[in-house]
Coordinates of N, CA and C in Angstrom, one line a residue:
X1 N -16.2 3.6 7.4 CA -15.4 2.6 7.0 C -16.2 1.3 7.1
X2 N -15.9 0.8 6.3 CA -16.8 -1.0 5.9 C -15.7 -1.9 6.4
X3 N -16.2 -3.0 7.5 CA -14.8 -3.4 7.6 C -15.3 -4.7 7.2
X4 N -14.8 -5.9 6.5 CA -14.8 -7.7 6.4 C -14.3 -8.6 6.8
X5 N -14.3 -9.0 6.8 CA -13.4 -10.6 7.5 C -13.0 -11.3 6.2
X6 N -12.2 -12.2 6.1 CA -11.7 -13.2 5.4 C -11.1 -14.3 6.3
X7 N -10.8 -15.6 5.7 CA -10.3 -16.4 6.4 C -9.6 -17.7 5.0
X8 N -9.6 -17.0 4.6 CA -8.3 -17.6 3.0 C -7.1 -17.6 3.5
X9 N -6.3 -19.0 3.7 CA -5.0 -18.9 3.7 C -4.0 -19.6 2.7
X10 N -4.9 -20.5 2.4 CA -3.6 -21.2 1.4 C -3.7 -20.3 -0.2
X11 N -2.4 -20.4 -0.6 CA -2.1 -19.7 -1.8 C -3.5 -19.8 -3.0
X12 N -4.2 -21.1 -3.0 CA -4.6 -21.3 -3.7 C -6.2 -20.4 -3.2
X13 N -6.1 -20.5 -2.3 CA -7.6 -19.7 -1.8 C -7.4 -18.3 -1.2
X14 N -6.3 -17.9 -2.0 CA -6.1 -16.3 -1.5 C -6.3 -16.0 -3.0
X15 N -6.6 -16.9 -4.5 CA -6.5 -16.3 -5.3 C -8.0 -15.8 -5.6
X16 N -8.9 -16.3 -4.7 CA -10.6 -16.2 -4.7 C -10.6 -15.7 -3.1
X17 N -10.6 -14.3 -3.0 CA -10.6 -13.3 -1.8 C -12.0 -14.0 -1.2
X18 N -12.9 -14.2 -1.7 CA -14.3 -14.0 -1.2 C -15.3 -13.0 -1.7
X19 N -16.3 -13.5 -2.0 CA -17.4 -12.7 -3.3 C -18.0 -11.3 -2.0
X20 N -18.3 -11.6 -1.1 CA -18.8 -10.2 -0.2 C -17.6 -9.7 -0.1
X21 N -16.2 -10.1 0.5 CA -15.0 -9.2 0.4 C -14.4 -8.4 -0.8
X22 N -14.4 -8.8 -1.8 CA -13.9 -8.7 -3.1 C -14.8 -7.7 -3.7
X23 N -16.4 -8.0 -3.6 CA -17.3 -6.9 -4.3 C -17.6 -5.8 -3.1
X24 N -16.9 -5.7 -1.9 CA -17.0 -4.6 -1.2 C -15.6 -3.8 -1.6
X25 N -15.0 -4.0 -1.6 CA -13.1 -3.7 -1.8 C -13.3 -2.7 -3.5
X26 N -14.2 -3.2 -3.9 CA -14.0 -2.9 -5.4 C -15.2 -1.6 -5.8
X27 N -16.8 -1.7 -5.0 CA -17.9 -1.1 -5.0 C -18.2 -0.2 -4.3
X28 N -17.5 0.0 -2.7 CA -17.7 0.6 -1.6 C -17.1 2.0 -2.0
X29 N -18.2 2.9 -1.4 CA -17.7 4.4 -1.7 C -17.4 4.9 -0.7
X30 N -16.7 3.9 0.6 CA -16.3 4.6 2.0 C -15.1 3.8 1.6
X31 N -13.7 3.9 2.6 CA -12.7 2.3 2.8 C -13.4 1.6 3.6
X32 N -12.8 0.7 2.9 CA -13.0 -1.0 3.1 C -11.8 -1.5 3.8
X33 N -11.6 -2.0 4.7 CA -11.3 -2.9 5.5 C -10.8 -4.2 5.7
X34 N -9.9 -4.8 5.4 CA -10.4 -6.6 4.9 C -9.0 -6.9 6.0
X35 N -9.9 -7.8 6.9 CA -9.3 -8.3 8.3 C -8.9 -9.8 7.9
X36 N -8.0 -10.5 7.5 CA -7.8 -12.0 7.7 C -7.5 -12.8 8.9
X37 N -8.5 -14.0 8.8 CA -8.0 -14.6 10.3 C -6.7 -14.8 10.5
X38 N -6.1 -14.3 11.7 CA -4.9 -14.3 11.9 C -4.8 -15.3 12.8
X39 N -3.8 -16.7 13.2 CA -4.2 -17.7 13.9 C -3.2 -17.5 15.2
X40 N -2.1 -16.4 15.1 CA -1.2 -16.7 15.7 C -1.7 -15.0 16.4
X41 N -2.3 -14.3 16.2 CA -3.2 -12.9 16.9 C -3.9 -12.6 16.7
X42 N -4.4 -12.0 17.9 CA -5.6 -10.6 17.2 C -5.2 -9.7 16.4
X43 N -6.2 -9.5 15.6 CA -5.6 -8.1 14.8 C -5.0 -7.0 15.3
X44 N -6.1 -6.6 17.1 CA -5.5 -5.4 17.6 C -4.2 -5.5 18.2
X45 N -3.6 -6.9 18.0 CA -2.3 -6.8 18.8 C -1.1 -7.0 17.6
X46 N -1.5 -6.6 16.7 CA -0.3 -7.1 15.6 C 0.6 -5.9 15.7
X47 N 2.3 -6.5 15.4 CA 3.0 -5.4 16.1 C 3.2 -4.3 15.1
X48 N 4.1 -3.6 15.2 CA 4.5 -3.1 13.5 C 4.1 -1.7 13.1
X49 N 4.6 -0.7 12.3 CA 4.1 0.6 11.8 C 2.7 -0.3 10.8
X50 N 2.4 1.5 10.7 CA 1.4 1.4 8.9 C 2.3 1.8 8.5
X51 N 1.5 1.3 7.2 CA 2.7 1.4 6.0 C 1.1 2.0 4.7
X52 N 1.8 2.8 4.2 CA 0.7 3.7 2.9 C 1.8 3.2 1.9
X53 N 1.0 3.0 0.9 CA 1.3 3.2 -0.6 C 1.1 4.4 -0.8
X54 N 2.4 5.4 -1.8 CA 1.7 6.6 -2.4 C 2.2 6.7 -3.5
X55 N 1.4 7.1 -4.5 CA 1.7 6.8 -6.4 C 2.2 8.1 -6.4
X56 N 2.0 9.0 -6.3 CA 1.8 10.5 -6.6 C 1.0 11.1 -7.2
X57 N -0.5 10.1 -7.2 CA -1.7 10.7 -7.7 C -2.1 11.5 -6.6
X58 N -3.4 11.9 -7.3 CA -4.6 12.6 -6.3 C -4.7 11.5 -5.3
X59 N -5.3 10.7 -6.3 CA -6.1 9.2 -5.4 C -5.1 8.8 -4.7
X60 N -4.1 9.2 -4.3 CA -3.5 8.8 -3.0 C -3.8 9.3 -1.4
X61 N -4.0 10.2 -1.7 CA -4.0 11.7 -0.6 C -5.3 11.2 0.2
X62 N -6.3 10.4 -0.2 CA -6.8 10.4 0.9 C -6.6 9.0 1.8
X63 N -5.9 8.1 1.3 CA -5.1 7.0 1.4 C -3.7 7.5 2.5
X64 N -3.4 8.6 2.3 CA -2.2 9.2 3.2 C -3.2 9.5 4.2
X65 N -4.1 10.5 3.9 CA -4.7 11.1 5.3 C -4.8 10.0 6.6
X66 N -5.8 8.8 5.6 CA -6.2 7.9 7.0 C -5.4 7.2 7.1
X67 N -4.0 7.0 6.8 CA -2.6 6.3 7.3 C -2.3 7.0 8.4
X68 N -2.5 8.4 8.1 CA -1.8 9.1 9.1 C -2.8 9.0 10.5
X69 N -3.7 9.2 10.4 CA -4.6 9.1 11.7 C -4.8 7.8 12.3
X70 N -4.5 6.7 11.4 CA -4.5 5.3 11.8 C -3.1 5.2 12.8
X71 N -2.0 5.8 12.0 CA -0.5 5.6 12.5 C -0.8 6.7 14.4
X72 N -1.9 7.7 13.9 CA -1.4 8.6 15.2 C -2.6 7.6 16.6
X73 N -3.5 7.2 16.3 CA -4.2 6.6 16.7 C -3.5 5.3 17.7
X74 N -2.9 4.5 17.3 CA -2.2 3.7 17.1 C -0.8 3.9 18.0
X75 N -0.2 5.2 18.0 CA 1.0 5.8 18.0 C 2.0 4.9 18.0
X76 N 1.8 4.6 16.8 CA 3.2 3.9 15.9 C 3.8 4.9 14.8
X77 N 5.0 4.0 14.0 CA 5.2 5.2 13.1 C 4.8 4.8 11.8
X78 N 4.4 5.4 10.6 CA 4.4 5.2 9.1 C 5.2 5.1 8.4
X79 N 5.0 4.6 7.6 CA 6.2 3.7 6.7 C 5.5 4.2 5.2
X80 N 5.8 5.5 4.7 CA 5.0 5.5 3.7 C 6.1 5.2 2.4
X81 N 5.3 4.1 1.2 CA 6.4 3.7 0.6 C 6.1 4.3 -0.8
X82 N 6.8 4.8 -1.8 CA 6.4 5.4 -2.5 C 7.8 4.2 -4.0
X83 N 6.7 3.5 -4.4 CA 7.7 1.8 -5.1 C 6.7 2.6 -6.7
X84 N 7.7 3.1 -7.5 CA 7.4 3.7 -8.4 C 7.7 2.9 -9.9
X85 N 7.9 2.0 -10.3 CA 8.1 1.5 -11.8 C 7.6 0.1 -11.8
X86 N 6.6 0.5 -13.2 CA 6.1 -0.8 -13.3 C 6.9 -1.3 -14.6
X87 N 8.3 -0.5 -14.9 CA 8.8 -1.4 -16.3 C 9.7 -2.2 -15.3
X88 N 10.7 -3.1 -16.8 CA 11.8 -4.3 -16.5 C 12.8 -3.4 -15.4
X89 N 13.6 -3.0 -14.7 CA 14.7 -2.2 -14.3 C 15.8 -2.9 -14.8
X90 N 16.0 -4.1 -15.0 CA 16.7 -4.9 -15.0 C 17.6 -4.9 -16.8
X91 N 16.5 -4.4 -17.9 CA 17.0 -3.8 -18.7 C 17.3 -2.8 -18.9
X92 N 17.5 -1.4 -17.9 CA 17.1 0.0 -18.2 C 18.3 0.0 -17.1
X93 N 18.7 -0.4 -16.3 CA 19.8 0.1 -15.6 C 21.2 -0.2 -16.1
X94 N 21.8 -1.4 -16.7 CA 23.0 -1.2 -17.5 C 22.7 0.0 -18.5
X95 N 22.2 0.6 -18.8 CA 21.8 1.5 -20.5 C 22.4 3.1 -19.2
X96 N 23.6 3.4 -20.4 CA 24.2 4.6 -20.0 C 23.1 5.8 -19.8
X97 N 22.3 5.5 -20.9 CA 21.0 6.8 -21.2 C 20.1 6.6 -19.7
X98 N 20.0 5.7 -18.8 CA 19.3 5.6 -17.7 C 19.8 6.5 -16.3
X99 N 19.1 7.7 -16.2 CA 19.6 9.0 -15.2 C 18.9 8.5 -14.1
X100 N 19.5 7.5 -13.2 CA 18.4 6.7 -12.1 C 18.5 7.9 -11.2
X101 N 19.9 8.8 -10.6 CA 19.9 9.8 -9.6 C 18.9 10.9 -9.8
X102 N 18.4 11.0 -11.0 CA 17.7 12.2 -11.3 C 16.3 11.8 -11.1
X103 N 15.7 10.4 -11.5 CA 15.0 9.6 -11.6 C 14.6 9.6 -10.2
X104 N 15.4 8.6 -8.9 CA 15.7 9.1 -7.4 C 15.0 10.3 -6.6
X105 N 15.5 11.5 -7.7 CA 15.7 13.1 -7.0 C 14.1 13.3 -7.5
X106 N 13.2 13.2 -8.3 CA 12.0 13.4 -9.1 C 11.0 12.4 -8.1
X107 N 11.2 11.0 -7.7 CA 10.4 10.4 -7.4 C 10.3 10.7 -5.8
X108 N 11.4 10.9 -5.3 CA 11.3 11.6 -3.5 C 10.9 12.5 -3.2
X109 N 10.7 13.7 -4.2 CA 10.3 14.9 -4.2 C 8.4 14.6 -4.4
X110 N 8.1 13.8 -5.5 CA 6.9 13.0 -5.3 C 5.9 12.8 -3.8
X111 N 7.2 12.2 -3.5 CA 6.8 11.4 -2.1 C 6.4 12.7 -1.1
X112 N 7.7 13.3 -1.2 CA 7.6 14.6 0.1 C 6.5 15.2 -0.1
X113 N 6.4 15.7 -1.3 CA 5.1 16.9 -2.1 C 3.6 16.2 -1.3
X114 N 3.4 14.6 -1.7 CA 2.0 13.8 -1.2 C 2.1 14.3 0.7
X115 N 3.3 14.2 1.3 CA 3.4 14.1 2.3 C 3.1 15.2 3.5
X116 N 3.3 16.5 2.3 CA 3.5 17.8 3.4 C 2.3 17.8 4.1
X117 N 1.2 17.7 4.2 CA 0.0 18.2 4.5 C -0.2 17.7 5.7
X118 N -0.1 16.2 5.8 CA -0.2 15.7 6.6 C 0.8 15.3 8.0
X119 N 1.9 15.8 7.2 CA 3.2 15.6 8.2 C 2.8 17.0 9.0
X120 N 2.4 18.3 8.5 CA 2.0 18.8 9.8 C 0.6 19.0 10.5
X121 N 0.0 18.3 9.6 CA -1.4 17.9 10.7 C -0.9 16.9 12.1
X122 N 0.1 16.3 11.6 CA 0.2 14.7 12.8 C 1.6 15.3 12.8
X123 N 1.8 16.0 13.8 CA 3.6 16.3 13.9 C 4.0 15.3 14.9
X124 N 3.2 14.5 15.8 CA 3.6 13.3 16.4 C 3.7 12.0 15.5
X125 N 3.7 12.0 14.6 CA 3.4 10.8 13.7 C 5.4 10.7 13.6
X126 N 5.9 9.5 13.5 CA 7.2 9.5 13.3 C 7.0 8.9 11.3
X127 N 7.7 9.4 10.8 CA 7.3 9.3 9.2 C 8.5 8.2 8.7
X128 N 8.6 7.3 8.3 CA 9.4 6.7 7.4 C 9.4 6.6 5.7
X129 N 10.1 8.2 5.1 CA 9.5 7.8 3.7 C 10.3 6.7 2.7
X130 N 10.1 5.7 2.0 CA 10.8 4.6 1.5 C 10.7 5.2 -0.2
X131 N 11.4 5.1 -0.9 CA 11.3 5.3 -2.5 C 12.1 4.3 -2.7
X132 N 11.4 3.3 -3.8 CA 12.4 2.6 -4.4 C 11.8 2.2 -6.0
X133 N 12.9 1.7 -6.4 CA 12.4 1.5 -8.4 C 11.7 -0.6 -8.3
X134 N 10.7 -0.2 -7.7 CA 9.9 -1.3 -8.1 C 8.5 -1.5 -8.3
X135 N 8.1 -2.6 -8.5 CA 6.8 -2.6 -9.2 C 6.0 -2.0 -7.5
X136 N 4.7 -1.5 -7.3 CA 4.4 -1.1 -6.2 C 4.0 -2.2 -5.3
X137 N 3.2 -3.3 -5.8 CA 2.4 -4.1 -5.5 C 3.3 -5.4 -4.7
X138 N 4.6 -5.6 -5.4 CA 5.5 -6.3 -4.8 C 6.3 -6.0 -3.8
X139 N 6.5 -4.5 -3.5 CA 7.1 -4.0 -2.9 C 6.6 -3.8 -1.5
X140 N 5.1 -3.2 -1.7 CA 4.0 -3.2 -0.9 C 4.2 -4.5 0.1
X141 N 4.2 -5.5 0.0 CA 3.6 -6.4 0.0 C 4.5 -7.1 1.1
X142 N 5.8 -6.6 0.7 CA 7.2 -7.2 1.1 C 6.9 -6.2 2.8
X143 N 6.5 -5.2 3.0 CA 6.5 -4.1 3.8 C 5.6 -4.5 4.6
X144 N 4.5 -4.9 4.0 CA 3.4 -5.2 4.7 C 3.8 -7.1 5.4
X145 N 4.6 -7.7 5.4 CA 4.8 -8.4 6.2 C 5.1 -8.5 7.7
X146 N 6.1 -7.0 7.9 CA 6.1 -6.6 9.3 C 5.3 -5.2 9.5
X147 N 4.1 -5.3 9.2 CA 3.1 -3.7 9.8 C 2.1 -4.7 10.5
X148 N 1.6 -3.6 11.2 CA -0.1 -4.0 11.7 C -0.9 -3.4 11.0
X149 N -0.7 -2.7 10.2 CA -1.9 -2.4 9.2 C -1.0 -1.4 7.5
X150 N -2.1 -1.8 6.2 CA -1.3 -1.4 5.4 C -2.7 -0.5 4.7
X151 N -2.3 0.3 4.3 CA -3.2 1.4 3.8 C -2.8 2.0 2.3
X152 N -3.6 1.3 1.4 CA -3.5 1.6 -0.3 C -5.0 2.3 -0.9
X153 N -4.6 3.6 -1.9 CA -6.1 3.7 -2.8 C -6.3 2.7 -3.2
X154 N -7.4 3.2 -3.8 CA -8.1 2.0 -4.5 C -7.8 2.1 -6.3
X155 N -7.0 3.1 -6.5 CA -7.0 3.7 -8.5 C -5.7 4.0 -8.5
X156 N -4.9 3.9 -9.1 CA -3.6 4.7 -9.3 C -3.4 4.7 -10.6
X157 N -1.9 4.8 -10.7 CA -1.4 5.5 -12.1 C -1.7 4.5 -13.6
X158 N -2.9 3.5 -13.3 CA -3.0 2.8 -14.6 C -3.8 3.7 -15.2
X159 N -4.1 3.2 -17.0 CA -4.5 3.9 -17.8 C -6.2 3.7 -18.0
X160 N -6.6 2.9 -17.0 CA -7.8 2.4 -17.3 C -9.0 3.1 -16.8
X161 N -9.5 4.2 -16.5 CA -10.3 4.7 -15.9 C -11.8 3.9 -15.3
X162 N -12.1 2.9 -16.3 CA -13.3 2.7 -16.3 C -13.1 1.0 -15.2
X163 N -11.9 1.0 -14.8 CA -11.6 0.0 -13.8 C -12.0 0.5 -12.4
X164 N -12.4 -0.5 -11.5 CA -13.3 -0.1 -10.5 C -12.1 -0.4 -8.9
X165 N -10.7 -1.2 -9.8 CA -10.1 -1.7 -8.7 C -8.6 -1.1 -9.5
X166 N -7.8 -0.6 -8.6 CA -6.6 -1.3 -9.5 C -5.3 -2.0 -9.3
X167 N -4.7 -2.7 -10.0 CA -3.8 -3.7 -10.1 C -3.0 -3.9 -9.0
X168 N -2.4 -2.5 -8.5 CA -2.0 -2.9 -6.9 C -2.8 -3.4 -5.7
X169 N -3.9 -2.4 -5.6 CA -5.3 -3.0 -4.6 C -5.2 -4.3 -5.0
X170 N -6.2 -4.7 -6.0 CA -6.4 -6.0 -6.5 C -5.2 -6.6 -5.8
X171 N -4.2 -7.0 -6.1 CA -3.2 -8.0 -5.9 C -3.1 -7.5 -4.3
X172 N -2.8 -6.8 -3.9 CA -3.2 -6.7 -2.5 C -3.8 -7.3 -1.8
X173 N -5.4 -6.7 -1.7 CA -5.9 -8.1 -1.5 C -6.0 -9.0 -1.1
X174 N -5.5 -10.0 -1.5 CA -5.2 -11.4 -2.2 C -4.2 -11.7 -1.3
X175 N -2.8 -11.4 -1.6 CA -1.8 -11.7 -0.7 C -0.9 -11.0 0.5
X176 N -1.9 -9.8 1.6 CA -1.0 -9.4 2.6 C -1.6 -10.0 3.6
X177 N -1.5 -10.4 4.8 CA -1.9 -11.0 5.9 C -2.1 -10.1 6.7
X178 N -1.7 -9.0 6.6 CA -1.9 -8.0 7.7 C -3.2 -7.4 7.2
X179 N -3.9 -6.6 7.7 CA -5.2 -5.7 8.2 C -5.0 -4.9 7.0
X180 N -5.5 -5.2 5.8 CA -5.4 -3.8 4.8 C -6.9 -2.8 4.9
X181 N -6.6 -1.7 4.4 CA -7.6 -0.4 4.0 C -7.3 0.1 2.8
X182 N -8.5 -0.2 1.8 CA -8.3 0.4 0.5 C -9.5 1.6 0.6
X183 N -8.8 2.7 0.3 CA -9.5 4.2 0.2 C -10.1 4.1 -1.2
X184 N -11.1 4.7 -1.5 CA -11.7 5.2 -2.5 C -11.1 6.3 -2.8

């Protein structure tokens, strides 16, 4: 693991991470690490679960693994959040044709499936699985206000292969204050 420091706090200088932070986060073929100065603690004392992002890709699963060993390590619990739509909801939930329970039952099962492997490697891990219908990156983000560390891949379900970062990491990044680890 590659770990960095940052020390960006105002809105405006969280939108320029840092050129050694930013081109390790995006290049690095181990996880990357990105520690921001925290003025009110140390990092090792920040309170709080991990919290994983999980898409239901591949590229999650190794993102889950070292949640999980960070959470047992740690012996806190995980908060794995599994924030699945990047459309409007806000148009698609009045619309009778919108089967959100079935939608619900398809995306938890998602979550569980990413989950089994490692829920019995770490049977001491206490698991919190979260599903909800929102964009990931906002949801993330919201979660990662009360963790001591947040754990996202680095690629998920966009269409862009030839992208080196993606749009959740990226925004990541940028705006959680807690201790993030983005997996390759």
């Amino acid at each position: 693991m590659l770990v960095v420091g940052t020390h960006r706090h105002g809105p405006v200088e969280r939108l320029i991470l840092g050129s050694v932070s930013a081109a390790a986060v995006a290049h690095a073929h181990c996880p990357v690490a990105v520690v921001r100065e925290l003025p009110h603690v140390q990092p090792h004392q920040i309170p709080g679960p991990v919290v994983v992002g999980v898409d239901g890709t591949a590229s999650s699963i190794p993102a889950i693994d070292l949640a999980f060993e960070e959470a047992a390590l740690r012996n806190v619990d995980l908060v794995a959040v599994h924030a699945w739509s990047d459309i409007d909801l806000h148009k698609v939930r009045g619309s009778r044709d919108f089967a959100w329970d079935t939608v619900r039952t398809r995306e938890t099962a998602a979550l569980s499936e990413g989950l089994a492997g490692p829920v019995q490697d770490y049977p001491d891990v206490k698991v919190r699985p979260v599903v909800v219908a929102d964009r990931p990156a906002h949801n993330l983000r919201k979660h990662a206000e009360t963790a001591q560390l947040l754990v996202v891949g680095r690629r998920g379900r966009g269409g862009f292969p030839g992208m080196l970062l993606g749009s959740t990491s990226r925004t990541l990044t940028h705006w959680v204050s807690c201790p993030l680890i983005v997996v390759h």
